[in-house]
Amino acid sequence: MKIQLDFMAVLSEWPLLLTGVAWTLALTAASVVVGTLVGIACAWVRARGFGATRAPAWLQAVVGAYVELIRNTPFIVQLFFIFFGLPAAGFKLSAETASFIAMVVNLGAYATEIIRAGLEATPRGQMEAAHSLALSDRQTFVWVVLPPALKKVWPSLVSQITIVMLGSSVCGQISTQELSYAADLIQSRNFRSFEAFMVVGAIYLLLAIGTRQLLNWAGAKFLFGRR
């Protein structure tokens, strides 16, 4: 039996593919910014703060429960809970909004532990030197502790961001118009499932490589710098 592949039947649907790529990148970009900020804030709490500013015990317990809950449940369960479960409590969300929230919540939990490792690796002498220069606890954390901590863990954080970007393919299950949703729609029209998912798989590969390269460059350029 001879199999004939017709990739043009998929590529001819380039507007759908382009829309899928745009939504995938938009969701990833937005969730990376917010999720990383959530991770930094929660990592500060998990590391019990710095200097005289200490996170209260109840807040540490809340953040700890959040991190353990998210890291020990599947992303698709978190997504379905937000999209199908919250409406029962009166919070009705669009598919795109639910996807964004789920990606932020997921990335925030993993980023917390990654960033905390960097924070706890910061030498105490470095913080004492900052305080000797009359820097406040907040200034010490933002300008002295956080940049070298991010530099230490940046490769791990970039890998986790890439995983979240690839995990956005699950969001097509609730009709978010990202890349895997486009593949499902295309193959439902022309029945070229193999070709559709081959093309989309190749696009995800390029997006993952591009995302990793961009984040490595952006981290060195804007966050912790290279001297």
CSV table of C-alpha atoms in Angstrom, one decimal:
chain,number,residue,atom,x,y,z
A,1,MET,CA,0.0,0.0,0.0
A,2,LYS,CA,1.5,3.3,-1.1
A,3,ILE,CA,0.9,6.3,1.1
A,4,GLN,CA,0.8,9.7,-0.6
A,5,LEU,CA,1.6,12.7,1.5
A,6,ASP,CA,0.1,16.0,0.7
A,7,PHE,CA,1.6,18.8,2.8
A,8,MET,CA,0.3,21.5,0.6
A,9,ALA,CA,-3.2,20.6,1.7
A,10,VAL,CA,-2.0,21.7,5.2
A,11,LEU,CA,0.2,24.6,4.2
A,12,SER,CA,-2.6,26.1,2.1
A,13,GLU,CA,-4.4,26.7,5.4
A,14,TRP,CA,-1.6,29.1,6.4
A,15,PRO,CA,-4.0,31.8,7.9
A,16,LEU,CA,-5.1,29.2,10.5
A,17,LEU,CA,-1.5,28.2,11.2
A,18,LEU,CA,-0.5,31.9,11.5
A,19,THR,CA,-3.3,32.6,13.9
A,20,GLY,CA,-2.3,29.6,16.0
A,21,VAL,CA,1.3,30.7,16.1
A,22,ALA,CA,0.2,34.2,17.1
A,23,TRP,CA,-2.0,33.0,19.9
A,24,THR,CA,0.7,30.5,21.2
A,25,LEU,CA,3.3,33.3,21.3
A,26,ALA,CA,0.9,35.8,22.8
A,27,LEU,CA,-0.1,33.5,25.6
A,28,THR,CA,3.5,32.5,26.2
A,29,ALA,CA,4.8,36.1,26.3
A,30,ALA,CA,2.0,37.2,28.7
A,31,SER,CA,2.3,34.2,31.0
A,32,VAL,CA,6.1,34.5,31.1
A,33,VAL,CA,6.0,38.1,32.3
A,34,VAL,CA,3.3,37.6,34.9
A,35,GLY,CA,4.4,34.0,35.9
A,36,THR,CA,8.0,35.0,36.5
A,37,LEU,CA,6.9,37.9,38.7
A,38,VAL,CA,4.7,35.5,40.6
A,39,GLY,CA,7.6,33.2,40.9
A,40,ILE,CA,9.9,35.9,42.2
A,41,ALA,CA,7.4,37.1,44.8
A,42,CYS,CA,6.6,33.5,46.0
A,43,ALA,CA,10.4,32.6,46.0
A,44,TRP,CA,11.0,35.6,48.3
A,45,VAL,CA,8.3,34.3,50.7
A,46,ARG,CA,9.6,30.7,50.5
A,47,ALA,CA,13.1,32.0,51.3
A,48,ARG,CA,11.6,33.7,54.3
A,49,GLY,CA,12.5,37.2,53.1
A,50,PHE,CA,15.8,39.0,53.6
A,51,GLY,CA,17.1,41.3,56.2
A,52,ALA,CA,14.6,42.7,58.7
A,53,THR,CA,11.7,42.1,56.3
A,54,ARG,CA,10.4,38.6,57.0
A,55,ALA,CA,7.4,36.8,55.4
A,56,PRO,CA,4.8,35.9,58.0
A,57,ALA,CA,4.3,32.2,58.8
A,58,TRP,CA,0.8,32.1,57.4
A,59,LEU,CA,1.9,33.5,54.1
A,60,GLN,CA,4.7,30.9,53.9
A,61,ALA,CA,2.1,28.2,54.5
A,62,VAL,CA,-0.2,29.5,51.7
A,63,VAL,CA,2.6,29.8,49.2
A,64,GLY,CA,3.9,26.4,50.1
A,65,ALA,CA,0.5,24.8,49.6
A,66,TYR,CA,0.1,26.6,46.3
A,67,VAL,CA,3.5,25.3,45.0
A,68,GLU,CA,2.9,21.8,46.1
A,69,LEU,CA,-0.6,21.7,44.7
A,70,ILE,CA,0.4,22.9,41.3
A,71,ARG,CA,3.6,20.9,41.0
A,72,ASN,CA,1.8,17.7,41.9
A,73,THR,CA,-1.2,17.9,39.6
A,74,PRO,CA,-1.4,17.8,35.8
A,75,PHE,CA,-1.6,21.0,33.8
A,76,ILE,CA,-4.8,19.8,32.0
A,77,VAL,CA,-6.6,19.3,35.3
A,78,GLN,CA,-5.6,22.9,36.4
A,79,LEU,CA,-6.8,24.2,33.0
A,80,PHE,CA,-10.1,22.3,33.2
A,81,PHE,CA,-10.7,23.4,36.8
A,82,ILE,CA,-10.2,27.1,35.9
A,83,PHE,CA,-12.3,26.9,32.7
A,84,PHE,CA,-15.1,24.5,33.8
A,85,GLY,CA,-14.9,24.6,37.6
A,86,LEU,CA,-14.8,28.4,38.3
A,87,PRO,CA,-18.0,29.2,36.4
A,88,ALA,CA,-19.8,27.1,38.9
A,89,ALA,CA,-18.6,29.6,41.5
A,90,GLY,CA,-19.8,32.5,39.4
A,91,PHE,CA,-16.5,33.2,37.5
A,92,LYS,CA,-17.1,32.8,33.8
A,93,LEU,CA,-14.0,33.1,31.7
A,94,SER,CA,-13.2,33.0,28.0
A,95,ALA,CA,-11.1,30.2,26.7
A,96,GLU,CA,-8.1,32.5,26.1
A,97,THR,CA,-8.4,34.1,29.6
A,98,ALA,CA,-8.6,30.7,31.3
A,99,SER,CA,-5.6,29.5,29.3
A,100,PHE,CA,-3.6,32.6,30.3
A,101,ILE,CA,-4.5,32.2,34.0
A,102,ALA,CA,-3.7,28.4,34.0
A,103,MET,CA,-0.3,29.1,32.3
A,104,VAL,CA,0.6,31.8,34.8
A,105,VAL,CA,-0.4,29.7,37.8
A,106,ASN,CA,1.6,26.7,36.5
A,107,LEU,CA,4.7,28.6,35.6
A,108,GLY,CA,4.5,30.6,38.8
A,109,ALA,CA,4.7,27.5,40.9
A,110,TYR,CA,7.7,26.0,39.1
A,111,ALA,CA,9.5,29.3,38.8
A,112,THR,CA,9.1,29.7,42.6
A,113,GLU,CA,11.3,26.7,43.4
A,114,ILE,CA,13.8,27.5,40.6
A,115,ILE,CA,14.3,31.1,41.7
A,116,ARG,CA,14.3,30.2,45.4
A,117,ALA,CA,17.3,28.0,44.7
A,118,GLY,CA,19.1,31.0,43.3
A,119,LEU,CA,18.1,33.2,46.2
A,120,GLU,CA,19.3,30.7,48.8
A,121,ALA,CA,22.7,30.4,47.0
A,122,THR,CA,23.4,34.1,47.5
A,123,PRO,CA,26.3,34.6,50.0
A,124,ARG,CA,25.3,36.3,53.2
A,125,GLY,CA,28.3,38.5,52.9
A,126,GLN,CA,26.9,40.0,49.8
A,127,MET,CA,23.8,41.1,51.6
A,128,GLU,CA,25.8,42.5,54.6
A,129,ALA,CA,27.9,44.5,52.2
A,130,ALA,CA,24.7,46.0,50.6
A,131,HIS,CA,23.4,46.9,54.1
A,132,SER,CA,26.7,48.5,55.0
A,133,LEU,CA,26.1,50.8,52.0
A,134,ALA,CA,22.9,51.9,53.6
A,135,LEU,CA,20.7,50.1,51.1
A,136,SER,CA,17.2,49.1,52.3
A,137,ASP,CA,16.0,45.5,52.4
A,138,ARG,CA,14.0,46.1,49.2
A,139,GLN,CA,16.9,47.7,47.4
A,140,THR,CA,19.2,44.9,48.5
A,141,PHE,CA,16.8,42.3,47.2
A,142,VAL,CA,16.1,44.0,43.9
A,143,TRP,CA,19.6,45.2,43.0
A,144,VAL,CA,22.0,42.9,44.9
A,145,VAL,CA,20.3,39.6,45.5
A,146,LEU,CA,17.9,39.0,42.6
A,147,PRO,CA,20.1,39.7,39.5
A,148,PRO,CA,22.9,37.1,40.5
A,149,ALA,CA,20.2,34.7,41.7
A,150,LEU,CA,18.5,34.9,38.3
A,151,LYS,CA,21.8,34.5,36.5
A,152,LYS,CA,22.5,31.2,38.4
A,153,VAL,CA,19.1,29.7,37.6
A,154,TRP,CA,18.3,31.3,34.2
A,155,PRO,CA,19.0,28.1,32.1
A,156,SER,CA,16.6,26.1,34.3
A,157,LEU,CA,14.0,28.9,34.2
A,158,VAL,CA,14.3,29.2,30.4
A,159,SER,CA,13.7,25.4,30.1
A,160,GLN,CA,10.6,25.6,32.3
A,161,ILE,CA,9.3,28.5,30.2
A,162,THR,CA,9.8,26.5,27.1
A,163,ILE,CA,7.9,23.6,28.7
A,164,VAL,CA,5.0,25.9,29.5
A,165,MET,CA,5.0,27.2,25.9
A,166,LEU,CA,4.8,23.6,24.6
A,167,GLY,CA,2.2,22.8,27.2
A,168,SER,CA,0.0,25.5,25.8
A,169,SER,CA,-1.0,22.9,23.1
A,170,VAL,CA,-3.3,21.5,25.8
A,171,CYS,CA,-5.3,24.7,25.7
A,172,GLY,CA,-6.8,23.7,22.4
A,173,GLN,CA,-9.0,21.3,24.4
A,174,ILE,CA,-11.0,24.3,25.6
A,175,SER,CA,-11.1,25.9,22.1
A,176,THR,CA,-8.3,28.4,22.6
A,177,GLN,CA,-7.2,29.2,19.1
A,178,GLU,CA,-3.5,28.2,19.5
A,179,LEU,CA,-1.4,26.0,17.3
A,180,SER,CA,-2.7,22.6,18.2
A,181,TYR,CA,-6.3,23.9,17.8
A,182,ALA,CA,-5.4,25.0,14.3
A,183,ALA,CA,-4.0,21.5,13.5
A,184,ASP,CA,-7.3,19.9,14.8
A,185,LEU,CA,-9.3,22.2,12.6
A,186,ILE,CA,-7.2,21.7,9.5
A,187,GLN,CA,-7.3,17.9,9.8
A,188,SER,CA,-11.0,17.9,10.3
A,189,ARG,CA,-11.4,19.8,7.0
A,190,ASN,CA,-9.0,17.8,4.8
A,191,PHE,CA,-8.5,14.5,6.8
A,192,ARG,CA,-4.7,15.0,6.5
A,193,SER,CA,-4.0,14.2,10.1
A,194,PHE,CA,-0.4,13.0,9.6
A,195,GLU,CA,0.6,15.9,7.5
A,196,ALA,CA,-1.2,18.4,9.8
A,197,PHE,CA,0.5,17.3,13.0
A,198,MET,CA,3.9,16.9,11.2
A,199,VAL,CA,3.7,20.5,10.1
A,200,VAL,CA,2.6,21.7,13.5
A,201,GLY,CA,5.2,19.6,15.3
A,202,ALA,CA,7.9,21.2,13.1
A,203,ILE,CA,6.5,24.6,14.0
A,204,TYR,CA,6.6,23.8,17.7
A,205,LEU,CA,10.2,22.7,17.3
A,206,LEU,CA,11.1,26.0,15.7
A,207,LEU,CA,9.2,28.0,18.4
A,208,ALA,CA,10.9,26.1,21.2
A,209,ILE,CA,14.4,26.7,19.8
A,210,GLY,CA,13.6,30.4,19.0
A,211,THR,CA,12.1,30.9,22.5
A,212,ARG,CA,15.2,29.4,24.2
A,213,GLN,CA,17.6,31.5,22.1
A,214,LEU,CA,15.6,34.7,22.7
A,215,LEU,CA,15.3,34.3,26.4
A,216,ASN,CA,19.0,33.4,26.8
A,217,TRP,CA,19.8,36.6,24.9
A,218,ALA,CA,17.3,38.7,26.8
A,219,GLY,CA,18.4,37.5,30.2
A,220,ALA,CA,22.0,38.4,29.5
A,221,LYS,CA,21.1,41.7,27.9
A,222,PHE,CA,18.4,43.1,30.3
A,223,LEU,CA,18.2,41.1,33.5
A,224,PHE,CA,21.7,40.2,34.9
A,225,GLY,CA,24.0,41.6,32.2
A,226,ARG,CA,27.4,40.4,31.0
A,227,ARG,CA,30.5,42.3,31.9
